[in-house]
XYZ file of C-alpha atoms in Angstrom:
370
model
C -37.621 -28.681 1.309
C -38.797 -31.301 -1.159
C -38.224 -32.515 -4.692
C -41.341 -32.367 -6.860
C -42.000 -33.446 -10.443
C -43.073 -30.926 -13.066
C -44.709 -33.665 -15.178
C -47.620 -35.973 -14.301
C -47.061 -39.628 -13.415
C -50.547 -41.170 -13.507
C -50.333 -44.286 -15.628
C -48.137 -46.601 -17.677
C -47.880 -44.121 -20.544
C -46.622 -41.383 -18.221
C -44.159 -43.859 -16.694
C -42.825 -44.799 -20.116
C -42.042 -41.123 -20.733
C -40.701 -40.206 -17.299
C -38.529 -43.301 -17.096
C -37.743 -46.167 -19.424
C -37.853 -46.113 -22.412
C -38.557 -42.372 -22.665
C -35.457 -41.161 -20.855
C -33.214 -43.182 -23.158
C -34.212 -40.972 -26.086
C -33.200 -37.898 -24.094
C -29.892 -39.517 -23.129
C -29.146 -40.253 -26.793
C -29.961 -36.677 -27.783
C -27.612 -35.296 -25.131
C -24.874 -37.762 -26.112
C -25.115 -36.467 -29.684
C -25.192 -32.801 -28.596
C -24.272 -32.097 -24.928
C -25.581 -28.542 -25.153
C -29.188 -29.757 -25.256
C -28.858 -30.904 -21.629
C -29.831 -27.325 -20.800
C -33.146 -27.870 -22.592
C -33.977 -31.419 -21.507
C -32.744 -31.621 -17.888
C -32.915 -29.507 -14.747
C -29.416 -28.083 -15.366
C -30.586 -24.774 -16.818
C -32.510 -23.850 -13.671
C -30.546 -25.543 -10.887
C -27.755 -24.230 -8.665
C -25.636 -26.129 -6.146
C -25.298 -24.378 -2.771
C -21.999 -25.737 -1.464
C -20.057 -25.291 1.785
C -17.359 -26.915 3.882
C -18.916 -25.545 7.085
C -15.839 -23.535 8.016
C -17.426 -20.068 8.461
C -21.139 -20.475 9.098
C -23.031 -17.246 9.833
C -21.614 -15.892 13.099
C -21.183 -19.427 14.436
C -17.779 -19.987 12.871
C -16.268 -23.370 12.046
C -19.057 -25.780 12.998
C -18.399 -28.364 10.291
C -20.345 -29.595 7.265
C -23.162 -31.467 9.018
C -24.119 -28.577 11.290
C -23.951 -26.165 8.341
C -26.615 -27.984 6.319
C -29.629 -26.031 7.696
C -28.106 -22.809 6.379
C -27.620 -24.360 2.937
C -31.238 -25.563 2.992
C -32.419 -22.091 3.964
C -30.402 -20.579 1.133
C -31.983 -23.013 -1.319
C -35.455 -21.965 -0.179
C -34.576 -18.295 -0.767
C -33.325 -19.112 -4.268
C -36.689 -20.655 -5.103
C -38.884 -18.130 -3.321
C -37.246 -14.975 -4.669
C -35.695 -16.058 -7.982
C -37.590 -19.149 -9.121
C -34.248 -20.978 -9.143
C -34.016 -24.579 -7.928
C -31.094 -25.137 -5.566
C -29.562 -28.221 -3.982
C -27.719 -27.915 -0.614
C -24.413 -29.771 -0.448
C -22.115 -29.894 2.591
C -18.683 -31.318 1.778
C -16.526 -32.989 4.407
C -13.226 -31.623 3.088
C -10.919 -28.762 4.062
C -8.106 -29.002 1.540
C -8.851 -26.392 -1.178
C -7.578 -28.565 -4.034
C -9.721 -31.508 -2.943
C -12.731 -29.219 -2.496
C -12.298 -27.857 -6.021
C -11.778 -31.332 -7.506
C -14.976 -32.540 -5.813
C -17.088 -29.664 -7.092
C -15.674 -29.995 -10.616
C -16.883 -33.598 -10.646
C -20.347 -32.503 -9.503
C -20.590 -29.578 -11.955
C -22.254 -31.416 -14.903
C -25.431 -31.666 -12.804
C -25.797 -27.916 -12.303
C -26.126 -24.618 -14.138
C -24.286 -22.643 -11.450
C -22.333 -22.970 -8.202
C -23.100 -20.831 -5.142
C -20.263 -21.155 -2.626
C -21.354 -20.473 0.925
C -19.816 -20.061 4.395
C -16.212 -20.915 3.463
C -13.541 -19.263 5.590
C -11.081 -16.692 4.224
C -8.521 -16.823 2.760
C -9.397 -20.326 1.514
C -12.596 -19.001 -0.094
C -10.642 -16.753 -2.478
C -8.437 -19.597 -3.678
C -11.368 -21.985 -4.091
C -13.523 -19.563 -6.066
C -10.700 -18.578 -8.391
C -9.525 -22.149 -9.043
C -13.033 -23.493 -9.492
C -14.096 -20.841 -11.980
C -10.994 -21.604 -14.048
C -12.082 -25.236 -14.379
C -15.831 -25.033 -15.034
C -17.822 -23.102 -17.627
C -20.776 -22.225 -15.400
C -21.084 -19.303 -12.960
C -19.229 -19.673 -9.635
C -20.325 -17.148 -7.038
C -19.248 -16.890 -3.390
C -22.240 -15.119 -1.882
C -20.509 -14.104 1.353
C -18.180 -12.059 -0.829
C -20.149 -10.816 -3.773
C -23.739 -10.830 -2.543
C -22.740 -8.585 0.329
C -20.709 -6.400 -2.004
C -23.555 -5.949 -4.502
C -26.111 -4.904 -1.894
C -23.603 -2.651 -0.115
C -22.800 -0.840 -3.354
C -26.499 -0.429 -4.159
C -27.210 1.168 -0.793
C -24.070 3.297 -0.960
C -24.932 4.723 -4.371
C -28.210 6.000 -2.959
C -26.578 7.260 0.246
C -24.066 9.210 -1.846
C -26.877 10.716 -3.911
C -28.745 11.685 -0.751
C -25.697 13.393 0.751
C -24.666 15.046 -2.518
C -21.340 13.270 -2.903
C -19.558 12.409 -6.142
C -18.339 8.808 -6.301
C -14.814 9.744 -7.367
C -14.360 12.157 -4.438
C -15.798 9.944 -1.697
C -13.463 8.678 1.038
C -14.367 5.144 2.160
C -12.988 3.069 5.047
C -13.743 -0.662 5.207
C -13.175 -2.432 8.525
C -12.532 -6.098 7.819
C -10.396 -7.797 5.181
C -12.155 -11.140 5.026
C -14.403 -12.402 2.254
C -16.907 -9.535 2.360
C -14.378 -6.756 2.950
C -12.212 -7.717 -0.017
C -15.188 -8.096 -2.345
C -16.684 -4.776 -1.248
C -13.371 -3.044 -1.868
C -13.188 -4.414 -5.378
C -16.753 -3.663 -6.396
C -16.429 -0.104 -5.040
C -13.328 0.380 -7.151
C -15.127 -1.045 -10.188
C -17.878 1.534 -9.612
C -15.453 4.460 -9.482
C -14.405 4.816 -5.815
C -10.746 5.866 -5.691
C -10.149 6.983 -2.087
C -10.391 3.697 -0.236
C -8.719 2.198 2.841
C -9.175 -1.374 4.096
C -8.393 -2.028 7.751
C -7.789 -5.299 9.615
C -6.593 -6.060 13.147
C -3.145 -4.785 12.229
C -4.402 -1.425 10.983
C -4.652 0.001 7.483
C -3.534 -2.435 4.788
C -0.949 -0.604 2.720
C 2.028 -1.565 0.512
C 4.615 -0.793 3.207
C 3.124 -3.212 5.738
C 4.972 -6.464 6.362
C 3.469 -9.934 6.670
C 0.498 -9.488 4.345
C -1.208 -12.532 2.838
C -1.289 -12.664 -0.984
C -4.872 -11.382 -1.063
C -4.115 -8.550 1.370
C -0.995 -7.666 -0.628
C -3.218 -7.275 -3.698
C -5.620 -5.084 -1.738
C -2.718 -2.986 -0.410
C -1.591 -2.261 -3.963
C -5.110 -1.720 -5.334
C -6.055 0.772 -2.587
C -2.756 2.653 -2.302
C -3.971 5.796 -4.100
C -5.468 7.415 -0.979
C -2.288 6.686 0.966
C -3.771 6.103 4.423
C -1.772 4.359 7.173
C -2.163 3.802 10.920
C -5.130 2.373 12.797
C -8.864 2.500 12.099
C -9.339 5.773 13.972
C -6.619 7.361 11.823
C -8.279 6.188 8.633
C -11.687 7.482 9.762
C -10.376 11.008 10.305
C -12.305 13.024 7.682
C -13.703 9.908 5.968
C -17.120 10.099 4.334
C -18.093 6.432 4.622
C -17.482 3.640 7.124
C -18.332 0.066 6.119
C -17.945 -2.502 8.873
C -17.718 -6.218 8.027
C -15.373 -7.208 10.823
C -17.475 -8.124 13.828
C -15.376 -5.865 16.053
C -16.454 -2.775 17.993
C -15.733 0.766 16.875
C -15.855 3.432 19.548
C -17.769 6.674 19.287
C -14.535 8.650 19.513
C -13.467 7.140 16.197
C -16.674 7.731 14.226
C -17.057 11.290 15.500
C -13.888 12.107 13.535
C -15.682 11.420 10.259
C -16.839 14.118 7.842
C -20.171 15.922 8.164
C -23.175 14.030 6.782
C -21.236 10.805 7.168
C -22.460 7.391 6.040
C -22.091 4.420 8.400
C -22.813 0.857 7.287
C -22.164 -1.302 10.379
C -22.998 -4.739 9.011
C -21.817 -7.233 11.627
C -24.561 -9.517 12.941
C -26.064 -9.679 15.470
C -24.040 -6.833 16.993
C -23.113 -3.987 14.596
C -19.620 -2.526 14.902
C -21.237 0.816 15.751
C -24.568 0.723 17.557
C -27.187 2.430 15.375
C -28.091 4.898 18.134
C -24.462 6.019 18.328
C -24.055 5.997 14.556
C -27.041 8.325 14.112
C -25.375 10.960 16.283
C -22.583 11.292 13.752
C -24.001 10.059 10.437
C -26.816 11.072 8.150
C -27.307 7.579 6.709
C -26.987 4.404 8.800
C -27.350 0.816 7.579
C -26.946 -2.517 9.349
C -27.274 -6.206 8.584
C -30.294 -6.482 10.884
C -33.960 -6.548 9.977
C -35.077 -4.532 13.018
C -33.390 -1.315 11.827
C -33.888 0.620 8.580
C -31.645 -0.033 5.583
C -30.885 -3.723 6.029
C -28.011 -4.926 3.838
C -29.422 -8.357 3.003
C -27.827 -10.662 0.425
C -31.231 -12.016 -0.590
C -31.642 -8.790 -2.557
C -28.874 -9.944 -4.884
C -28.216 -13.651 -5.327
C -31.647 -14.931 -6.492
C -31.946 -12.332 -9.249
C -28.286 -12.590 -10.189
C -28.466 -16.342 -10.732
C -31.856 -15.981 -12.443
C -30.291 -13.648 -14.992
C -27.110 -15.698 -15.385
C -29.063 -18.921 -15.939
C -31.445 -17.247 -18.394
C -28.566 -16.415 -20.743
C -26.546 -19.534 -19.818
C -23.620 -17.402 -18.726
C -20.235 -19.064 -18.381
C -19.262 -16.933 -15.387
C -20.209 -13.910 -13.271
C -18.248 -10.829 -14.277
C -17.564 -7.679 -12.278
C -19.756 -5.869 -14.791
C -22.681 -8.163 -13.952
C -22.231 -7.472 -10.235
C -22.104 -3.692 -10.706
C -25.141 -3.857 -13.002
C -27.046 -5.773 -10.323
C -26.147 -3.134 -7.735
C -27.219 -0.263 -9.954
C -30.521 -1.976 -10.733
C -31.179 -2.383 -7.009
C -30.327 1.235 -6.248
C -32.606 2.535 -9.006
C -35.638 0.771 -7.511
C -35.608 3.210 -4.573
C -36.306 6.098 -6.941
C -38.106 9.161 -5.600
C -38.769 7.448 -2.245
C -35.089 7.924 -1.338
C -34.576 9.053 2.262
C -32.205 8.537 5.180
C -34.203 5.477 6.251
C -34.739 4.087 2.747
C -31.606 3.680 0.627
C -32.188 0.034 -0.317
C -35.414 -1.780 -1.252
C -37.085 -4.458 0.847
C -36.411 -8.139 0.073
C -40.189 -8.463 -0.277
C -40.378 -5.835 -3.010
C -41.551 -7.943 -5.957
C -39.601 -5.763 -8.392
C -36.216 -6.754 -6.963
C -35.398 -10.120 -8.535
C -36.748 -9.232 -12.018
C -34.819 -5.945 -12.032
C -31.577 -7.613 -10.975
C -32.078 -10.481 -13.428
C -32.687 -8.101 -16.317
C -29.597 -6.043 -15.530
C -27.475 -9.183 -15.202
C -28.699 -10.576 -18.525
C -27.810 -7.346 -20.315
C -24.401 -7.106 -18.635
C -23.581 -10.748 -19.427
C -24.229 -10.066 -23.083
C -22.121 -6.894 -22.990
C -19.291 -8.752 -21.286
C -19.369 -11.611 -23.795
C -20.166 -14.417 -21.335
C -23.765 -15.097 -22.446
C -24.444 -18.155 -24.602
C -28.033 -17.389 -25.582
């Protein structure tokens, strides 16, 4: 990574514009009207990629310093796929309130905040509290990026298998950041028969000892009325989405409905090995690049922030996320098949399509400022 100027600096005249006295005129303009900072500084095209290093990839809690390469990599993807400048920041803090206070103080330098690799349930609290205190988009990619791409692939898998969204029975294994976000975006898209499973079994209103977030999920997903363990929930289910990192035996997935859909997204080892999944499912997706149908967050976050920054959105709404997912799913078009339910990250149509859908949704949802 590097920082590069967009203006020439060849002589004394250039220097007088790029630094003193030229910058003073810009400072005075912003002091008179803070909104013009979006026009005269990097704010309108720059995102902070911020972590505490507590849940890095599959490596776990390795701390802020060791997490920095991932933040740098994320920043490169922002630029490569969305034309968005991003600055990696690793914060040496674990208290959620202190984390939020720190980011709030940094926020004037950025047009958006991408939270990354923060452990659950702290990530939920941080995202919610931070968005309440800043008027720029706050987006936890481990939650919502995964959810957007999962929904996009699922919409196409449902079309391929002839299922109606409202009748589809979905089981999510994992109630961490990704699992909770996937549950909520599926509900926002019309899924009603939904069960979320953790180590203790199906999360339902009658279960004791639930965290506040899991208690919300229990209430929100109570319509289907499933209880018991994962194998019980999978009995007759149409869709399995794994974001847990555990292992699901073949005896459990063979209980699913005909033409099942299995998204086993744990990396590097999927919850259900693709060879096993294909014996019992018509559509199989993983988080890996060496199998078809990779659920890769890079399909979502560059275009989403591109669109949000373009309209100077104050936040990312559920409507913007669903719009991004639908735009992704529509790119597959007539090429839809069991091995192609989601486009490639290198499809040049992806980021523009997502950005356009996000811009339109931000305006519909009343969070756009231009």
